mmCIF file of C-alpha atoms in Angstrom:
data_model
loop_
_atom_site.group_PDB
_atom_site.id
_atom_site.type_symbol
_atom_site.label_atom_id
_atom_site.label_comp_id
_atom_site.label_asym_id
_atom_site.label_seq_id
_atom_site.Cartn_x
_atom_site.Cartn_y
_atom_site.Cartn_z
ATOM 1 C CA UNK N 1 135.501 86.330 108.704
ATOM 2 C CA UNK N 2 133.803 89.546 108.970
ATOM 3 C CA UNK N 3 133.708 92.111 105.832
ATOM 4 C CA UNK N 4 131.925 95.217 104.984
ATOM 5 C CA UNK N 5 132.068 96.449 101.712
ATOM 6 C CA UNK N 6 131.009 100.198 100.477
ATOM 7 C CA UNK N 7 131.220 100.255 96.440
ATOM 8 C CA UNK N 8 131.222 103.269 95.923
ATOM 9 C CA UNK N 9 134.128 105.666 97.022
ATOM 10 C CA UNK N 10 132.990 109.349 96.135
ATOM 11 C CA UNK N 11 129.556 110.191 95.145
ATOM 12 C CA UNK N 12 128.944 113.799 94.063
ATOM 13 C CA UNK N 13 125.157 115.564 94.414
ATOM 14 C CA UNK N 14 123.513 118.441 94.490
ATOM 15 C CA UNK N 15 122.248 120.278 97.618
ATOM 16 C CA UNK N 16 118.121 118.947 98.045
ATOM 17 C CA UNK N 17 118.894 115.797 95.816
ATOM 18 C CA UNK N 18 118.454 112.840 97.761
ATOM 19 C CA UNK N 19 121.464 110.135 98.179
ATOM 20 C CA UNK N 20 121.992 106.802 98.996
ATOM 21 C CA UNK N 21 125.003 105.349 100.389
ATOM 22 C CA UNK N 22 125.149 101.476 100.049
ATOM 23 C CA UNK N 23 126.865 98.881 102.667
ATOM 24 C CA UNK N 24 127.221 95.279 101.683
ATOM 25 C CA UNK N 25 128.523 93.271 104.993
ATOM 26 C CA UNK N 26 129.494 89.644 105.367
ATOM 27 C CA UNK N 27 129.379 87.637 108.342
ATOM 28 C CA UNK N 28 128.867 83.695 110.298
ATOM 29 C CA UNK N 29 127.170 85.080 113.279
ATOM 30 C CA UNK N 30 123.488 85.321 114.022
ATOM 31 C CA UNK N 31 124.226 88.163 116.158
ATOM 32 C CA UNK N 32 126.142 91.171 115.317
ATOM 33 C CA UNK N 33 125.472 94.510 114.974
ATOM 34 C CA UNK N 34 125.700 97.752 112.327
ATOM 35 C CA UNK N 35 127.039 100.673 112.358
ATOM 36 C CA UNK N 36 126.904 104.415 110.519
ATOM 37 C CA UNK N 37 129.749 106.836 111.513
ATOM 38 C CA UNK N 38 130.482 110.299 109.589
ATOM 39 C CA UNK N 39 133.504 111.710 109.398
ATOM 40 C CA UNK N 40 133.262 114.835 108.378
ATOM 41 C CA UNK N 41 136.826 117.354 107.511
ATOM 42 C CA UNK N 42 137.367 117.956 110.533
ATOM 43 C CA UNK N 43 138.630 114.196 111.284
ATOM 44 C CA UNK N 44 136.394 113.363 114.134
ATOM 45 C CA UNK N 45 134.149 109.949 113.603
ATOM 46 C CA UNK N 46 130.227 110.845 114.943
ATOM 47 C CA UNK N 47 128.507 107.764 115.863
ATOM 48 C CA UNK N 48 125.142 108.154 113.872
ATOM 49 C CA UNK N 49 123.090 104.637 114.366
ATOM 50 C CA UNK N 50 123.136 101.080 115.741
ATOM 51 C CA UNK N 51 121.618 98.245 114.359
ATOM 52 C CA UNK N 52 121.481 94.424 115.880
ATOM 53 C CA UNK N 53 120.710 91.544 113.841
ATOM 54 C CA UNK N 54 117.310 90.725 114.999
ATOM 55 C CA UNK N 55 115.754 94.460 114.796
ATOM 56 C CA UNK N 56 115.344 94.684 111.034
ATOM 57 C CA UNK N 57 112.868 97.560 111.154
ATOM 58 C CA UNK N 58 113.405 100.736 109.139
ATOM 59 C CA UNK N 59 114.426 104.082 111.329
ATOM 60 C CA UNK N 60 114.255 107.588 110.350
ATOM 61 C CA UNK N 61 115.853 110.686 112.207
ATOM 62 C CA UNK N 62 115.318 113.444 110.670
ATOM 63 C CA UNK N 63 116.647 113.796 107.131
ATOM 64 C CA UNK N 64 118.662 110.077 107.512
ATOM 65 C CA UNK N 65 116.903 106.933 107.512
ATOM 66 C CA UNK N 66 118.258 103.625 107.434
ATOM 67 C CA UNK N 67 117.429 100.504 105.134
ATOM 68 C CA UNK N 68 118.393 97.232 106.537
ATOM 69 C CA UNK N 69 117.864 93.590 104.904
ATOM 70 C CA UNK N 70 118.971 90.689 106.166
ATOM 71 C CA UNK N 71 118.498 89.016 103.469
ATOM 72 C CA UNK N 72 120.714 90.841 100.916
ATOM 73 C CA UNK N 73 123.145 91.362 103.825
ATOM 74 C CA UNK N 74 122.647 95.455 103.369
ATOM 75 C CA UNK N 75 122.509 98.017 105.739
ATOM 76 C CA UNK N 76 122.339 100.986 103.237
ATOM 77 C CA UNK N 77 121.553 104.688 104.410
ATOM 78 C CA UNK N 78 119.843 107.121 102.550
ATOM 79 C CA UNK N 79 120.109 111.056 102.979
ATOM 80 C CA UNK N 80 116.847 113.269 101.912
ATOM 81 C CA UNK N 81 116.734 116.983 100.568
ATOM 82 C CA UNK N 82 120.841 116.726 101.414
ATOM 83 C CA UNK N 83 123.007 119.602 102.252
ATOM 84 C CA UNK N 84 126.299 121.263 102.123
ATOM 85 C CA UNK N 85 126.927 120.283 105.625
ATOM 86 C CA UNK N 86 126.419 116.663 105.039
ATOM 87 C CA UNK N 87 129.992 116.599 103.477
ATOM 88 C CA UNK N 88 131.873 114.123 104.635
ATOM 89 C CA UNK N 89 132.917 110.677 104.971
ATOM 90 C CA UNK N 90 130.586 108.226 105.574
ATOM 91 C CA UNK N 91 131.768 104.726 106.969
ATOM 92 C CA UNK N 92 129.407 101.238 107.481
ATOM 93 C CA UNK N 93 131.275 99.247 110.334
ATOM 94 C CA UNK N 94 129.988 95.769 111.997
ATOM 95 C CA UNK N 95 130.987 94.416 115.385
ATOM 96 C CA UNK N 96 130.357 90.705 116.234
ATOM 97 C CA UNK N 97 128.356 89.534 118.904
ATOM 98 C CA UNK N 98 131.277 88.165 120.810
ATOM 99 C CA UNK N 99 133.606 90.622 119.898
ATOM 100 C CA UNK N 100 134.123 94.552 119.796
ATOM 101 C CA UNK N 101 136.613 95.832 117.621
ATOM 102 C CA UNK N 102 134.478 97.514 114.811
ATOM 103 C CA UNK N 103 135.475 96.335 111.141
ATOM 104 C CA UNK N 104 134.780 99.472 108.914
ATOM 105 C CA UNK N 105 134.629 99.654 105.354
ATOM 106 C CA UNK N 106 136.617 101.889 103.280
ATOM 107 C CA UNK N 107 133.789 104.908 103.302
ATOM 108 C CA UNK N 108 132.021 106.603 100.930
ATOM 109 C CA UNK N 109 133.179 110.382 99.873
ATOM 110 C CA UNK N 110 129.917 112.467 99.840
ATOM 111 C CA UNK N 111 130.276 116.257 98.471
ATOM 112 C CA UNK N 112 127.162 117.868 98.478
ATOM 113 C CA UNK N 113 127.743 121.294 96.443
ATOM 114 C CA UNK N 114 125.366 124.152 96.285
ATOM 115 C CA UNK Q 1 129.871 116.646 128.425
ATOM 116 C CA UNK Q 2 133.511 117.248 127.171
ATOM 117 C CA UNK Q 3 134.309 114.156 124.761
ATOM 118 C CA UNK Q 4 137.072 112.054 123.680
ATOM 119 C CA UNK Q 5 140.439 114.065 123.656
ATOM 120 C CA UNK Q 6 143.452 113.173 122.098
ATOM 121 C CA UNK Q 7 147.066 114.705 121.685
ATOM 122 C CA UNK Q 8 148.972 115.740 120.054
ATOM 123 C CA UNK Q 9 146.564 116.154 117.229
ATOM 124 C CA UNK Q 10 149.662 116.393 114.676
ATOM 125 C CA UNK Q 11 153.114 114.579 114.989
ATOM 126 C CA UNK Q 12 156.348 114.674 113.064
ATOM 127 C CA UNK Q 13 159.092 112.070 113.851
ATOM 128 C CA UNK Q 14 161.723 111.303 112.344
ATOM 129 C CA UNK Q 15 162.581 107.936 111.330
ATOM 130 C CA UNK Q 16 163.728 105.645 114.213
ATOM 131 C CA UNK Q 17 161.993 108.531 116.833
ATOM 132 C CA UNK Q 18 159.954 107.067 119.507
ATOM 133 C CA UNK Q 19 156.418 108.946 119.856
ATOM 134 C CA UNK Q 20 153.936 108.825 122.870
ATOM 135 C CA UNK Q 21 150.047 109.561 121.605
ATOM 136 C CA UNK Q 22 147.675 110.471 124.428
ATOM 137 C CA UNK Q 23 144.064 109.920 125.136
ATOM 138 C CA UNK Q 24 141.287 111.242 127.519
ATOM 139 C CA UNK Q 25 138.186 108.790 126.993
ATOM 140 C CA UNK Q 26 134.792 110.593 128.321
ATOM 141 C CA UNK Q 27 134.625 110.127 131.907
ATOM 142 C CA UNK Q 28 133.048 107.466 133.149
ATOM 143 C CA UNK Q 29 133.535 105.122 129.867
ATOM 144 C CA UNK Q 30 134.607 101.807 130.880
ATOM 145 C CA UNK Q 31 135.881 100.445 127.552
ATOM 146 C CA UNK Q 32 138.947 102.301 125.700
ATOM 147 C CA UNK Q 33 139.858 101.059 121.719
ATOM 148 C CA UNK Q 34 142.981 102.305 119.618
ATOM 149 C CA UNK Q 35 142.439 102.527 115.947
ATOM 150 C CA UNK Q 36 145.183 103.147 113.027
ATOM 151 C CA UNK Q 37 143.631 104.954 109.787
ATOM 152 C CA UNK Q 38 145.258 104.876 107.158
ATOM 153 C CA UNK Q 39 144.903 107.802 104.563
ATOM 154 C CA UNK Q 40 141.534 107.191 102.337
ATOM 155 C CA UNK Q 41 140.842 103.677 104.395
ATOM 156 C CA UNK Q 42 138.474 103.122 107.196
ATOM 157 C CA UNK Q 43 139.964 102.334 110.320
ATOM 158 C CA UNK Q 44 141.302 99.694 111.728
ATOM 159 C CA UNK Q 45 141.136 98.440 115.015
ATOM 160 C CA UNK Q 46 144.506 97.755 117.403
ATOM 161 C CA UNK Q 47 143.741 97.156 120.731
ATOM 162 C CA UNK Q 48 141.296 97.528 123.785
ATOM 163 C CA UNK Q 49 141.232 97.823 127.107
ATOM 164 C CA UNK Q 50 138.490 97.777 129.824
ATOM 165 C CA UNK Q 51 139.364 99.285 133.174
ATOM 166 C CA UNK Q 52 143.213 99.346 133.253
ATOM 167 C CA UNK Q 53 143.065 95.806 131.740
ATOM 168 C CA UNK Q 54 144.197 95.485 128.139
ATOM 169 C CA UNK Q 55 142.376 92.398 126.800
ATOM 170 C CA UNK Q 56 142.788 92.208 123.109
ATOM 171 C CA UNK Q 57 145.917 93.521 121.741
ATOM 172 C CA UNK Q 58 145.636 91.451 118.553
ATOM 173 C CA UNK Q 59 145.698 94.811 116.265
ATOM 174 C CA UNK Q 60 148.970 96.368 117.435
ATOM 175 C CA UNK Q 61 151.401 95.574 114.009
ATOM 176 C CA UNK Q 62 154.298 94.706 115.783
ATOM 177 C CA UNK Q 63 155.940 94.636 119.003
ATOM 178 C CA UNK Q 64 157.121 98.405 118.516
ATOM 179 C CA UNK Q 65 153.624 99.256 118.997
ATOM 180 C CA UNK Q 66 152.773 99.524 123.167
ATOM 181 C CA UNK Q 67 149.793 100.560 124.802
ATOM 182 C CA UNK Q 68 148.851 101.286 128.045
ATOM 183 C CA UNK Q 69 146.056 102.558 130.996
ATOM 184 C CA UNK Q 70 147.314 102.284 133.829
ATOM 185 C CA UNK Q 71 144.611 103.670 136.014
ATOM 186 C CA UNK Q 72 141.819 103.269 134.059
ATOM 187 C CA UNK Q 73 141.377 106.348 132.638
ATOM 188 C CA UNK Q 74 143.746 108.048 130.420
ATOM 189 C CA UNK Q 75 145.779 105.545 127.738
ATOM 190 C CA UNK Q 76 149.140 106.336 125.969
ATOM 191 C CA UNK Q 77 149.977 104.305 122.681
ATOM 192 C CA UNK Q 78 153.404 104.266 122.356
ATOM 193 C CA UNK Q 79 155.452 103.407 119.114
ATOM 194 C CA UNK Q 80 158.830 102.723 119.285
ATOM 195 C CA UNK Q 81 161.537 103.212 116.571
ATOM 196 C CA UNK Q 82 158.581 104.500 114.107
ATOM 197 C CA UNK Q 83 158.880 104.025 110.556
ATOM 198 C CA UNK Q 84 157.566 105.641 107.312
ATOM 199 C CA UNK Q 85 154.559 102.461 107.168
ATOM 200 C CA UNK Q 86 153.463 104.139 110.482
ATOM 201 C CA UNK Q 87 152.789 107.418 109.187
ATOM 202 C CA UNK Q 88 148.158 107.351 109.846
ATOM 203 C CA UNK Q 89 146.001 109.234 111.668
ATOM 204 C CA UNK Q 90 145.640 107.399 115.558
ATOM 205 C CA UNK Q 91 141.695 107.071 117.117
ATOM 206 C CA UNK Q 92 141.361 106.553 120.103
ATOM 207 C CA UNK Q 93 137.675 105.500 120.830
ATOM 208 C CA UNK Q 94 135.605 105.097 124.290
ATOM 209 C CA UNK Q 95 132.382 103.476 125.354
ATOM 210 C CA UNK Q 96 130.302 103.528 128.295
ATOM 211 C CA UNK Q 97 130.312 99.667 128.763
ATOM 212 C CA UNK Q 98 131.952 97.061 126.949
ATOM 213 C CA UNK Q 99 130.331 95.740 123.778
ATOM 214 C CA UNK Q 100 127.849 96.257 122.025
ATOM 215 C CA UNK Q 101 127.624 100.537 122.646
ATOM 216 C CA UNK Q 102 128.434 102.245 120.270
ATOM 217 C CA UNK Q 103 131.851 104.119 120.616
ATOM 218 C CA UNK Q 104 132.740 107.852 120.657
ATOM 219 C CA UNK Q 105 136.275 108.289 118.774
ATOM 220 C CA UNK Q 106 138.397 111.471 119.606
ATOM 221 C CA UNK Q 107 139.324 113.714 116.434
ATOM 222 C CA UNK Q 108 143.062 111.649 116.333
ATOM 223 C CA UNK Q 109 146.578 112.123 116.224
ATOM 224 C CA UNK Q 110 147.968 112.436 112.567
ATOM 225 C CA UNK Q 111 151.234 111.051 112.636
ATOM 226 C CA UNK Q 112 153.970 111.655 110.055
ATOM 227 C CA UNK Q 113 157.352 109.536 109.759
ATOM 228 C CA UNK Q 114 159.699 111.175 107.481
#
């Protein structure tokens, strides 16, 4: 069975703090992959990174960069100097490697206030 | 490019209505997926299709749910007889090729049974 789990449901900070959002998955395969999608007010998901199994190096874009560790199971993203814009709803999803329905966790409820 | 498209984007029916939900997947995107969210839960995945073939409709709740893509391009998820448990907020996601890229979701159809 697959399972991704994001503890915590709202986190509240203040504009230039940084944040980190935490994703705990669960899975049999040796091969899957990880996702980050935002959802901001507006409704619409934006893909923001994709992760396979076997590429456990750190990335960075910008202000978002991405912690992954296999062996905690965590694929936990992390927001510097954040900012009002980054409002939204963040979701962790995983896809197995035979499969491709994406099974998302329940998100994580950012405000970032000014 | 224009991206995923979806409409309605907001739907009222009445208990017992049938409702039609549209999508416009990027052009060019092979794979289409349906997703149900419900309010303050990630979402959850219903059925995809590649081409105009629907291979895994294992997501779709019951038989009153229908989807379809007939020429590859445009889908229409159909629900028939809706009921209040229905009432979500409809993706409609689309990817270049089939798994493992990532997926672009349209902003949804919010759909209210009362």
């Amino acid at each position: 069975a697959q399972k991704v789990t994001q503890a915590q449901t709202e986190i509240s900070v203040v504009e230039k703090e940084d944040v980190t959002l935490d994703c705990v998955y669960e899975t049999r395969d040796t091969t899957y992959y990880l996702f980050w999608y935002k959802q901001p007010p507006s409704g619409e998901l934006v893909f923001l990174i994709r992760r396979n199994s076997f590429d456990e190096q750190n990335e960075i874009s910008g202000r978002y960069s991405w912690n992954f560790q296999k062996s905690t199971s965590s694929f936990n993203f992390t927001i510097t100097a954040s900012q009002v814009v980054d409002s939204a709803v963040y979701f962790c999803a995983l896809a197995p490697n035979s499969g491709y329905a994406l099974n998302f966790g329940k998100g994580t409820s950012l405000l970032v206030t000014p | 490019g224009a991206g995923v498209s979806q409409s309605p984007r907001y739907k009222v029916a009445k208990r017992g209505q049938d409702v039609a939900l549209r999508c416009d997947p990027i052009s060019g995107h092979v794979s289409l997926f349906w997703y149900q969210q419900a309010l303050g839960q990630g979402p959850e995945f219903l059925t995809y299709f590649q081409n105009e073939a629907q291979l895994d409709k294992s997501g779709l709740p019951s038989d009153r749910f229908f989807a379809e893509r007939p020429e590859g391009s445009v889908s229409t998820l159909k629900i028939q007889r809706t009921q209040q448990e229905d009432s979500a907020v409809y993706l409609c996601a689309s990817s270049f090729r089939d798994y493992p890229y990532e997926q672009y979701f349209g902003p949804g159809t919010r759909l209210t049974v009362t």
